[in-house]
mmCIF file of C-alpha atoms in Angstrom:
data_model
loop_
_atom_site.group_PDB
_atom_site.id
_atom_site.type_symbol
_atom_site.label_atom_id
_atom_site.label_comp_id
_atom_site.label_asym_id
_atom_site.label_seq_id
_atom_site.Cartn_x
_atom_site.Cartn_y
_atom_site.Cartn_z
ATOM 1 C CA MET A 1194 -24.305 26.837 -29.240
ATOM 2 C CA VAL A 1195 -24.848 26.971 -25.475
ATOM 3 C CA LYS A 1196 -22.165 29.633 -25.090
ATOM 4 C CA ALA A 1197 -23.735 31.768 -27.820
ATOM 5 C CA PHE A 1198 -27.117 31.517 -26.094
ATOM 6 C CA GLN A 1199 -25.576 32.554 -22.786
ATOM 7 C CA TRP A 1200 -24.109 35.828 -24.040
ATOM 8 C CA TRP A 1201 -27.253 36.555 -26.082
ATOM 9 C CA TRP A 1202 -29.220 36.042 -22.876
ATOM 10 C CA GLY A 1203 -27.140 38.750 -21.257
ATOM 11 C CA LEU A 1204 -27.719 41.205 -24.114
ATOM 12 C CA LEU A 1205 -31.444 40.534 -24.212
ATOM 13 C CA LEU A 1206 -31.714 41.008 -20.449
ATOM 14 C CA ALA A 1207 -29.831 44.317 -20.572
ATOM 15 C CA PHE A 1208 -31.909 45.719 -23.418
ATOM 16 C CA SER A 1209 -35.145 44.401 -21.926
ATOM 17 C CA LEU A 1210 -34.383 46.434 -18.808
ATOM 18 C CA LEU A 1211 -33.640 49.452 -20.972
ATOM 19 C CA ALA A 1212 -36.941 48.981 -22.830
ATOM 20 C CA LEU A 1213 -38.767 48.592 -19.509
ATOM 21 C CA SER A 1214 -37.398 51.956 -18.362
ATOM 22 C CA ARG A 1215 -39.611 53.516 -21.044
ATOM 23 C CA VAL A 1216 -42.616 52.744 -18.818
ATOM 24 C CA PHE A 1217 -41.262 54.791 -15.915
ATOM 25 C CA LEU A 1218 -39.175 57.480 -17.618
ATOM 26 C CA PRO A 1219 -39.975 60.199 -20.178
ATOM 27 C CA LEU A 1220 -39.604 59.220 -23.830
ATOM 28 C CA PRO A 1221 -37.066 61.993 -24.657
ATOM 29 C CA PHE A 1222 -34.865 60.783 -21.807
ATOM 30 C CA VAL A 1223 -34.722 57.136 -22.900
ATOM 31 C CA ASN A 1224 -34.215 58.128 -26.543
ATOM 32 C CA GLU A 1225 -31.283 60.286 -25.465
ATOM 33 C CA VAL A 1226 -29.812 57.420 -23.421
ATOM 34 C CA VAL A 1227 -30.025 54.935 -26.305
ATOM 35 C CA ILE A 1228 -28.408 57.276 -28.851
ATOM 36 C CA PHE A 1229 -25.803 58.548 -26.388
ATOM 37 C CA SER A 1230 -24.802 54.980 -25.496
ATOM 38 C CA ILE A 1231 -24.202 54.210 -29.187
ATOM 39 C CA TYR A 1232 -22.194 57.435 -29.432
ATOM 40 C CA THR A 1233 -20.055 56.356 -26.479
ATOM 41 C CA MET A 1234 -19.576 52.761 -27.649
ATOM 42 C CA GLY A 1235 -17.031 53.717 -30.303
ATOM 43 C CA CYS A 1236 -15.032 55.796 -27.836
ATOM 44 C CA SER A 1237 -15.137 52.976 -25.264
ATOM 45 C CA PHE A 1238 -13.849 50.474 -27.832
ATOM 46 C CA LEU A 1239 -10.993 52.751 -28.886
ATOM 47 C CA LEU A 1240 -9.940 53.493 -25.326
ATOM 48 C CA GLY A 1241 -10.536 50.062 -23.807
ATOM 49 C CA ARG A 1242 -9.295 47.851 -26.621
ATOM 50 C CA VAL A 1243 -6.771 49.874 -28.620
ATOM 51 C CA GLY A 1244 -5.634 52.393 -26.023
ATOM 52 C CA PHE A 1245 -6.627 55.448 -28.086
ATOM 53 C CA ILE A 1246 -8.222 58.329 -26.208
ATOM 54 C CA SER A 1247 -10.073 60.536 -28.666
ATOM 55 C CA PHE A 1248 -11.397 64.048 -28.062
ATOM 56 C CA GLY A 1249 -12.494 64.306 -31.679
ATOM 57 C CA GLN A 1250 -15.662 62.207 -31.518
ATOM 58 C CA PRO A 1251 -17.908 65.251 -32.202
ATOM 59 C CA ALA A 1252 -16.334 65.450 -35.671
ATOM 60 C CA TYR A 1253 -17.408 61.911 -36.566
ATOM 61 C CA LEU A 1254 -20.781 62.491 -34.909
ATOM 62 C CA ALA A 1255 -21.223 65.561 -37.123
ATOM 63 C CA ALA A 1256 -20.159 63.633 -40.221
ATOM 64 C CA GLY A 1257 -23.030 61.212 -39.683
ATOM 65 C CA ALA A 1258 -25.505 63.912 -38.684
ATOM 66 C CA TYR A 1259 -24.779 66.208 -41.621
ATOM 67 C CA GLY A 1260 -24.652 63.314 -44.075
ATOM 68 C CA THR A 1261 -28.235 62.529 -43.054
ATOM 69 C CA ALA A 1262 -29.259 66.178 -42.834
ATOM 70 C CA PHE A 1263 -28.043 67.141 -46.309
ATOM 71 C CA TYR A 1264 -30.042 64.331 -47.864
ATOM 72 C CA LEU A 1265 -33.248 65.035 -45.929
ATOM 73 C CA PHE A 1266 -33.014 68.808 -46.385
ATOM 74 C CA TYR A 1267 -31.939 69.041 -50.038
ATOM 75 C CA PHE A 1268 -32.582 65.759 -51.838
ATOM 76 C CA GLY A 1269 -34.983 63.231 -50.325
ATOM 77 C CA THR A 1270 -37.549 62.409 -47.661
ATOM 78 C CA ASN A 1271 -36.891 58.789 -46.642
ATOM 79 C CA PRO A 1272 -35.245 58.738 -43.172
ATOM 80 C CA PHE A 1273 -33.874 55.211 -43.703
ATOM 81 C CA VAL A 1274 -31.952 56.402 -46.756
ATOM 82 C CA GLY A 1275 -30.785 59.378 -44.697
ATOM 83 C CA LEU A 1276 -29.471 57.073 -41.981
ATOM 84 C CA LEU A 1277 -27.593 54.993 -44.533
ATOM 85 C CA LEU A 1278 -25.979 58.075 -46.097
ATOM 86 C CA GLY A 1279 -25.029 59.373 -42.659
ATOM 87 C CA VAL A 1280 -23.223 56.125 -41.809
ATOM 88 C CA LEU A 1281 -21.479 56.153 -45.203
ATOM 89 C CA SER A 1282 -20.365 59.756 -44.572
ATOM 90 C CA GLY A 1283 -18.778 58.725 -41.298
ATOM 91 C CA LEU A 1284 -17.131 55.748 -42.977
ATOM 92 C CA VAL A 1285 -15.632 57.964 -45.699
ATOM 93 C CA VAL A 1286 -14.310 60.532 -43.207
ATOM 94 C CA SER A 1287 -12.805 57.779 -41.039
ATOM 95 C CA CYS A 1288 -11.108 56.182 -44.053
ATOM 96 C CA ILE A 1289 -9.649 59.544 -45.108
ATOM 97 C CA VAL A 1290 -8.194 60.676 -41.776
ATOM 98 C CA GLY A 1291 -7.587 57.222 -40.253
ATOM 99 C CA PRO A 1292 -4.394 56.343 -42.180
ATOM 100 C CA LEU A 1293 -2.832 59.561 -40.859
ATOM 101 C CA PHE A 1294 -4.197 59.598 -37.316
ATOM 102 C CA VAL A 1295 -3.510 55.996 -36.277
ATOM 103 C CA ARG A 1296 0.206 56.493 -36.842
ATOM 104 C CA LEU A 1297 0.147 58.780 -33.805
ATOM 105 C CA ARG A 1298 0.046 57.633 -30.214
ATOM 106 C CA SER A 1299 -1.003 58.933 -26.830
ATOM 107 C CA ASP A 1300 -1.360 62.722 -26.485
ATOM 108 C CA TYR A 1301 -0.726 63.411 -30.165
ATOM 109 C CA PHE A 1302 -3.649 61.204 -31.226
ATOM 110 C CA ALA A 1303 -5.960 62.901 -28.720
ATOM 111 C CA LEU A 1304 -4.928 66.404 -29.796
ATOM 112 C CA VAL A 1305 -5.101 65.825 -33.545
ATOM 113 C CA ASN A 1306 -8.640 64.456 -33.146
ATOM 114 C CA LEU A 1307 -9.594 67.485 -31.083
ATOM 115 C CA ALA A 1308 -8.175 69.675 -33.862
ATOM 116 C CA LEU A 1309 -10.380 67.798 -36.345
ATOM 117 C CA ALA A 1310 -13.445 68.592 -34.221
ATOM 118 C CA VAL A 1311 -12.488 72.283 -34.245
ATOM 119 C CA ILE A 1312 -12.038 72.180 -38.029
ATOM 120 C CA PHE A 1313 -15.445 70.525 -38.494
ATOM 121 C CA TYR A 1314 -17.077 73.103 -36.242
ATOM 122 C CA TYR A 1315 -15.553 75.996 -38.194
ATOM 123 C CA LEU A 1316 -16.448 74.420 -41.550
ATOM 124 C CA MET A 1317 -20.094 73.897 -40.612
ATOM 125 C CA GLN A 1318 -20.474 77.253 -38.905
ATOM 126 C CA LYS A 1319 -18.587 79.545 -41.304
ATOM 127 C CA VAL A 1320 -17.014 78.054 -44.427
ATOM 128 C CA LEU A 1321 -20.018 75.999 -45.560
ATOM 129 C CA ALA A 1322 -22.644 78.302 -44.054
ATOM 130 C CA ASP A 1323 -24.392 78.681 -47.441
ATOM 131 C CA TYR A 1324 -25.206 74.968 -47.286
ATOM 132 C CA THR A 1325 -25.402 74.325 -43.529
ATOM 133 C CA ARG A 1326 -27.262 77.584 -42.714
ATOM 134 C CA GLY A 1327 -24.622 78.325 -40.070
ATOM 135 C CA ASP A 1328 -25.874 78.581 -36.487
ATOM 136 C CA ASN A 1329 -29.476 78.516 -37.705
ATOM 137 C CA GLY A 1330 -28.983 74.902 -38.735
ATOM 138 C CA LEU A 1331 -30.906 72.661 -41.093
ATOM 139 C CA TRP A 1332 -34.555 71.956 -40.207
ATOM 140 C CA PHE A 1333 -36.100 68.959 -41.948
ATOM 141 C CA LEU A 1334 -38.506 67.385 -39.449
ATOM 142 C CA THR A 1335 -41.511 68.068 -41.671
ATOM 143 C CA ASN A 1336 -39.629 66.825 -44.756
ATOM 144 C CA MET A 1337 -39.467 63.220 -43.547
ATOM 145 C CA THR A 1338 -42.133 60.850 -44.820
ATOM 146 C CA SER A 1339 -43.678 57.998 -42.867
ATOM 147 C CA THR A 1340 -41.897 54.671 -43.165
ATOM 148 C CA PRO A 1341 -43.503 51.203 -43.237
ATOM 149 C CA VAL A 1342 -43.477 48.824 -40.246
ATOM 150 C CA LEU A 1343 -41.813 51.396 -37.977
ATOM 151 C CA ASP A 1344 -42.482 55.076 -38.610
ATOM 152 C CA ILE A 1345 -39.226 56.478 -37.245
ATOM 153 C CA SER A 1346 -40.420 60.039 -37.809
ATOM 154 C CA ARG A 1347 -42.533 59.467 -34.673
ATOM 155 C CA PRO A 1348 -40.585 59.552 -31.346
ATOM 156 C CA ASP A 1349 -42.337 56.515 -29.832
ATOM 157 C CA GLN A 1350 -41.632 54.267 -32.808
ATOM 158 C CA PHE A 1351 -38.178 55.772 -33.210
ATOM 159 C CA PHE A 1352 -37.379 54.467 -29.721
ATOM 160 C CA ILE A 1353 -38.185 50.902 -30.795
ATOM 161 C CA PHE A 1354 -36.035 51.283 -33.912
ATOM 162 C CA ALA A 1355 -33.112 52.854 -32.012
ATOM 163 C CA LEU A 1356 -33.302 50.095 -29.389
ATOM 164 C CA LEU A 1357 -33.087 47.422 -32.106
ATOM 165 C CA VAL A 1358 -30.169 49.245 -33.737
ATOM 166 C CA ALA A 1359 -28.382 49.464 -30.382
ATOM 167 C CA LEU A 1360 -28.949 45.759 -29.770
ATOM 168 C CA GLY A 1361 -27.375 45.027 -33.159
ATOM 169 C CA VAL A 1362 -24.416 47.292 -32.363
ATOM 170 C CA TRP A 1363 -23.816 45.571 -29.017
ATOM 171 C CA ALA A 1364 -24.046 42.114 -30.600
ATOM 172 C CA PHE A 1365 -21.513 43.198 -33.220
ATOM 173 C CA TYR A 1366 -19.060 44.483 -30.609
ATOM 174 C CA LYS A 1367 -19.513 41.340 -28.530
ATOM 175 C CA TYR A 1368 -18.638 39.339 -31.644
ATOM 176 C CA LEU A 1369 -15.528 41.505 -32.128
ATOM 177 C CA ASP A 1370 -14.533 40.974 -28.498
ATOM 178 C CA ASP A 1371 -14.600 37.194 -28.931
ATOM 179 C CA SER A 1372 -12.854 37.244 -32.317
ATOM 180 C CA ILE A 1373 -9.172 37.117 -33.205
ATOM 181 C CA PHE A 1374 -9.407 40.751 -34.252
ATOM 182 C CA GLY A 1375 -10.553 41.743 -30.760
ATOM 183 C CA ALA A 1376 -7.609 39.882 -29.249
ATOM 184 C CA CYS A 1377 -5.272 41.629 -31.710
ATOM 185 C CA CYS A 1378 -6.636 45.033 -30.665
ATOM 186 C CA LEU A 1379 -5.925 44.239 -27.032
ATOM 187 C CA ALA A 1380 -2.480 42.872 -27.898
ATOM 188 C CA THR A 1381 -1.442 45.999 -29.788
ATOM 189 C CA LYS A 1382 -2.507 48.049 -26.790
ATOM 190 C CA ALA A 1383 -0.665 45.869 -24.285
ATOM 191 C CA ASN A 1384 2.655 45.437 -26.114
ATOM 192 C CA GLU A 1385 2.987 46.571 -29.703
ATOM 193 C CA ASP A 1386 6.599 45.398 -30.054
ATOM 194 C CA LYS A 1387 5.755 41.798 -29.166
ATOM 195 C CA PHE A 1388 2.690 41.987 -31.382
ATOM 196 C CA MET A 1389 4.849 43.001 -34.344
ATOM 197 C CA PHE A 1390 7.343 40.258 -33.484
ATOM 198 C CA LEU A 1391 4.549 37.716 -33.971
ATOM 199 C CA GLY A 1392 4.132 38.966 -37.529
ATOM 200 C CA TYR A 1393 1.051 41.161 -37.165
ATOM 201 C CA SER A 1394 0.664 44.757 -38.311
ATOM 202 C CA ASN A 1395 -0.106 47.265 -35.561
ATOM 203 C CA TYR A 1396 -1.049 49.833 -38.181
ATOM 204 C CA ARG A 1397 -3.670 47.692 -39.915
ATOM 205 C CA VAL A 1398 -5.300 46.558 -36.676
ATOM 206 C CA ARG A 1399 -5.484 50.104 -35.348
ATOM 207 C CA LEU A 1400 -6.786 51.473 -38.628
ATOM 208 C CA LEU A 1401 -9.607 48.934 -38.822
ATOM 209 C CA ALA A 1402 -10.511 49.542 -35.169
ATOM 210 C CA PHE A 1403 -10.467 53.302 -35.790
ATOM 211 C CA VAL A 1404 -12.794 53.019 -38.798
ATOM 212 C CA ILE A 1405 -15.221 50.679 -37.007
ATOM 213 C CA ALA A 1406 -15.400 52.815 -33.865
ATOM 214 C CA ASN A 1407 -15.898 56.125 -35.658
ATOM 215 C CA THR A 1408 -18.428 54.701 -38.104
ATOM 216 C CA THR A 1409 -20.400 53.682 -35.005
ATOM 217 C CA THR A 1410 -20.133 57.283 -33.817
ATOM 218 C CA ALA A 1411 -21.428 58.471 -37.202
ATOM 219 C CA LEU A 1412 -24.381 56.097 -36.808
ATOM 220 C CA ALA A 1413 -25.233 57.863 -33.550
ATOM 221 C CA GLY A 1414 -25.011 61.219 -35.353
ATOM 222 C CA ALA A 1415 -27.383 60.004 -38.065
ATOM 223 C CA LEU A 1416 -29.833 58.809 -35.403
ATOM 224 C CA TYR A 1417 -29.648 62.194 -33.672
ATOM 225 C CA ALA A 1418 -30.442 63.915 -36.976
ATOM 226 C CA VAL A 1419 -33.517 61.788 -37.678
ATOM 227 C CA TYR A 1420 -34.766 61.958 -34.089
ATOM 228 C CA LEU A 1421 -34.425 65.734 -33.746
ATOM 229 C CA GLY A 1422 -35.215 66.637 -37.361
ATOM 230 C CA PHE A 1423 -32.573 69.325 -36.987
ATOM 231 C CA VAL A 1424 -28.794 69.635 -37.161
ATOM 232 C CA SER A 1425 -26.606 72.634 -36.304
ATOM 233 C CA PRO A 1426 -22.836 73.165 -35.861
ATOM 234 C CA GLU A 1427 -23.342 72.820 -32.110
ATOM 235 C CA ILE A 1428 -23.316 69.036 -32.559
ATOM 236 C CA THR A 1429 -19.581 69.228 -33.294
ATOM 237 C CA SER A 1430 -18.788 71.884 -30.701
ATOM 238 C CA PRO A 1431 -15.299 71.328 -29.198
ATOM 239 C CA SER A 1432 -16.764 72.268 -25.803
ATOM 240 C CA ARG A 1433 -18.557 68.887 -25.792
ATOM 241 C CA ALA A 1434 -15.506 66.920 -26.967
ATOM 242 C CA ALA A 1435 -14.931 65.355 -23.552
ATOM 243 C CA ASP A 1436 -18.502 64.052 -23.156
ATOM 244 C CA PRO A 1437 -17.999 60.544 -24.663
ATOM 245 C CA VAL A 1438 -14.715 60.148 -22.768
ATOM 246 C CA ILE A 1439 -16.427 61.140 -19.514
ATOM 247 C CA VAL A 1440 -19.278 58.687 -20.082
ATOM 248 C CA THR A 1441 -16.775 55.951 -20.988
ATOM 249 C CA ILE A 1442 -14.894 56.401 -17.719
ATOM 250 C CA LEU A 1443 -18.114 56.832 -15.756
ATOM 251 C CA GLY A 1444 -19.610 53.575 -17.062
ATOM 252 C CA GLY A 1445 -16.388 51.578 -17.133
ATOM 253 C CA THR A 1446 -13.624 51.751 -19.730
ATOM 254 C CA GLY A 1447 -13.634 48.868 -22.181
ATOM 255 C CA THR A 1448 -16.695 47.135 -20.721
ATOM 256 C CA LEU A 1449 -19.537 45.996 -22.930
ATOM 257 C CA TYR A 1450 -22.347 47.480 -20.859
ATOM 258 C CA GLY A 1451 -20.365 50.476 -19.587
ATOM 259 C CA PRO A 1452 -21.619 52.842 -22.334
ATOM 260 C CA ILE A 1453 -25.272 52.069 -21.477
ATOM 261 C CA VAL A 1454 -24.758 52.481 -17.742
ATOM 262 C CA GLY A 1455 -22.593 55.578 -18.226
ATOM 263 C CA ALA A 1456 -25.052 57.209 -20.637
ATOM 264 C CA PHE A 1457 -27.933 56.471 -18.284
ATOM 265 C CA ALA A 1458 -26.087 57.904 -15.265
ATOM 266 C CA TYR A 1459 -24.672 60.922 -17.098
ATOM 267 C CA THR A 1460 -27.966 61.914 -18.736
ATOM 268 C CA GLY A 1461 -29.872 61.367 -15.504
ATOM 269 C CA MET A 1462 -27.460 63.427 -13.427
ATOM 270 C CA LYS A 1463 -27.438 66.170 -16.048
ATOM 271 C CA ASP A 1464 -31.233 66.409 -16.046
ATOM 272 C CA VAL A 1465 -31.608 66.251 -12.271
ATOM 273 C CA ILE A 1466 -28.591 68.213 -11.046
ATOM 274 C CA SER A 1467 -28.937 71.000 -13.640
ATOM 275 C CA LYS A 1468 -32.316 71.823 -12.090
ATOM 276 C CA LEU A 1469 -30.677 72.308 -8.699
ATOM 277 C CA ILE A 1470 -27.381 73.990 -9.540
ATOM 278 C CA GLY A 1471 -26.184 75.855 -12.607
ATOM 279 C CA ASN A 1472 -22.692 74.359 -12.772
ATOM 280 C CA TRP A 1473 -23.765 70.705 -12.807
ATOM 281 C CA GLU A 1474 -20.509 69.713 -14.521
ATOM 282 C CA LEU A 1475 -18.711 70.361 -11.217
ATOM 283 C CA PHE A 1476 -20.529 67.418 -9.611
ATOM 284 C CA ILE A 1477 -19.619 65.176 -12.559
ATOM 285 C CA GLY A 1478 -15.993 66.251 -12.203
ATOM 286 C CA PHE A 1479 -15.862 65.292 -8.515
ATOM 287 C CA LEU A 1480 -17.492 61.953 -9.339
ATOM 288 C CA LEU A 1481 -14.904 61.208 -12.030
ATOM 289 C CA VAL A 1482 -12.052 62.037 -9.648
ATOM 290 C CA PHE A 1483 -13.544 59.619 -7.116
ATOM 291 C CA ILE A 1484 -13.913 56.883 -9.767
ATOM 292 C CA MET A 1485 -10.317 57.304 -10.937
ATOM 293 C CA LEU A 1486 -8.975 57.185 -7.370
ATOM 294 C CA ALA A 1487 -11.107 54.110 -6.612
ATOM 295 C CA GLY A 1488 -9.474 52.093 -9.392
ATOM 296 C CA GLU A 1489 -10.832 53.347 -12.729
ATOM 297 C CA LYS A 1490 -13.459 50.591 -12.870
ATOM 298 C CA GLY A 1491 -16.460 52.857 -13.383
ATOM 299 C CA ILE A 1492 -20.014 52.072 -12.324
ATOM 300 C CA TRP A 1493 -20.392 48.865 -14.331
ATOM 301 C CA GLY A 1494 -16.854 47.717 -13.570
ATOM 302 C CA SER A 1495 -17.653 47.983 -9.856
ATOM 303 C CA LEU A 1496 -21.039 46.250 -10.117
ATOM 304 C CA GLN A 1497 -19.853 43.439 -12.387
ATOM 305 C CA PRO A 1498 -18.098 41.268 -9.731
ATOM 306 C CA LEU A 1499 -21.205 41.475 -7.511
ATOM 307 C CA LEU A 1500 -23.467 40.388 -10.381
ATOM 308 C CA GLU A 1501 -21.065 37.575 -11.293
ATOM 309 C CA ARG A 1502 -21.279 36.156 -7.795
ATOM 310 C CA LEU A 1503 -25.058 36.579 -7.726
ATOM 311 C CA PHE A 1504 -25.628 34.737 -11.016
ATOM 312 C CA ARG A 1505 -23.062 32.086 -10.165
ATOM 313 C CA LYS A 1506 -24.856 31.271 -6.913
ATOM 314 C CA ARG A 1507 -28.180 30.949 -8.705
ATOM 315 C CA GLY A 1508 -26.657 28.848 -11.493
ATOM 316 C CA THR A 1509 -28.086 31.176 -14.145
ATOM 317 C CA PRO A 1510 -26.212 32.105 -17.345
ATOM 318 C CA GLY A 1511 -25.144 35.576 -16.289
ATOM 319 C CA THR A 1512 -24.588 38.747 -18.157
ATOM 320 C CA ALA A 1513 -21.274 39.438 -16.562
ATOM 321 C CA ASP A 1514 -19.609 36.064 -17.027
ATOM 322 C CA ASN A 1515 -20.140 35.893 -20.770
ATOM 323 C CA GLY A 1516 -20.880 39.408 -21.959
ATOM 324 C CA GLY A 1517 -19.698 41.695 -19.226
ATOM 325 C CA GLU A 1518 -16.574 43.081 -20.749
ATOM 326 C CA ALA A 1519 -15.459 44.213 -24.140
ATOM 327 C CA GLY A 1520 -11.878 44.059 -22.990
ATOM 328 C CA ARG A 1521 -9.933 44.099 -19.746
ATOM 329 C CA THR A 1522 -7.813 47.167 -19.425
#
């Protein structure tokens, strides 16, 4: 009971700080950070726990976004139902391609996921243009009706809802990290031959991890759709395929809070640096090279030991000791 309270304390502290940032930062910025961190969480879990690097996350993001968009544009007006259908769309896509993709390793897995993103982009832009409206996209912001308790059609109340969803996502992944399944994911990454010798199935563990991670990505896509009230093929553009991988490395691969820190840093640098120089990605590239040469710990991975010592000295249940990492890589 005490241990559970300690890691919950860490989550509540982290998300309280994120909520507090709303007072000092523009609402669109903090909404972007919350959704982007959920988007990155799946990629961080795949890379940090299972050892899968995926450049196909835009495909699963688009599956969630278009699942929500089709409902809100053609069939209904309730954004909560749209979110549910978006998540189910991502789940279905993950279950269809997962049994094929998880049999691949290393570069082949990364490339086949990138190919899926290209296929999704072409389907939404050209093949299904009669339904997706091509590059013009689907506009449904005025179609959404108000919802009770929290009206998520309004940006300010959407932030509260997205923050609660993110808190639930982080609690779920923390539970996975402390479970036998989380240990199995790390074991299949570390030494799959020994893992099989113990009687476990690498394929089943990887498949379940793949489905969980990419359904989380679809959830982020559904949130994007409701927040923007608009979806276009650009959401699955292969040119943005590296974004979740970059944020994962920037925040700290496999860490629990890395996606939040990485999304905050990446979005902030993009907004600030793009106003000063046109090619802002060049600065991000130099920063990533520095992080990789410094030990691949990322921002949170570097700060975590300092916070551990700080909380240990004060005798306070710390965020880093009990909830700092989703997996050591």
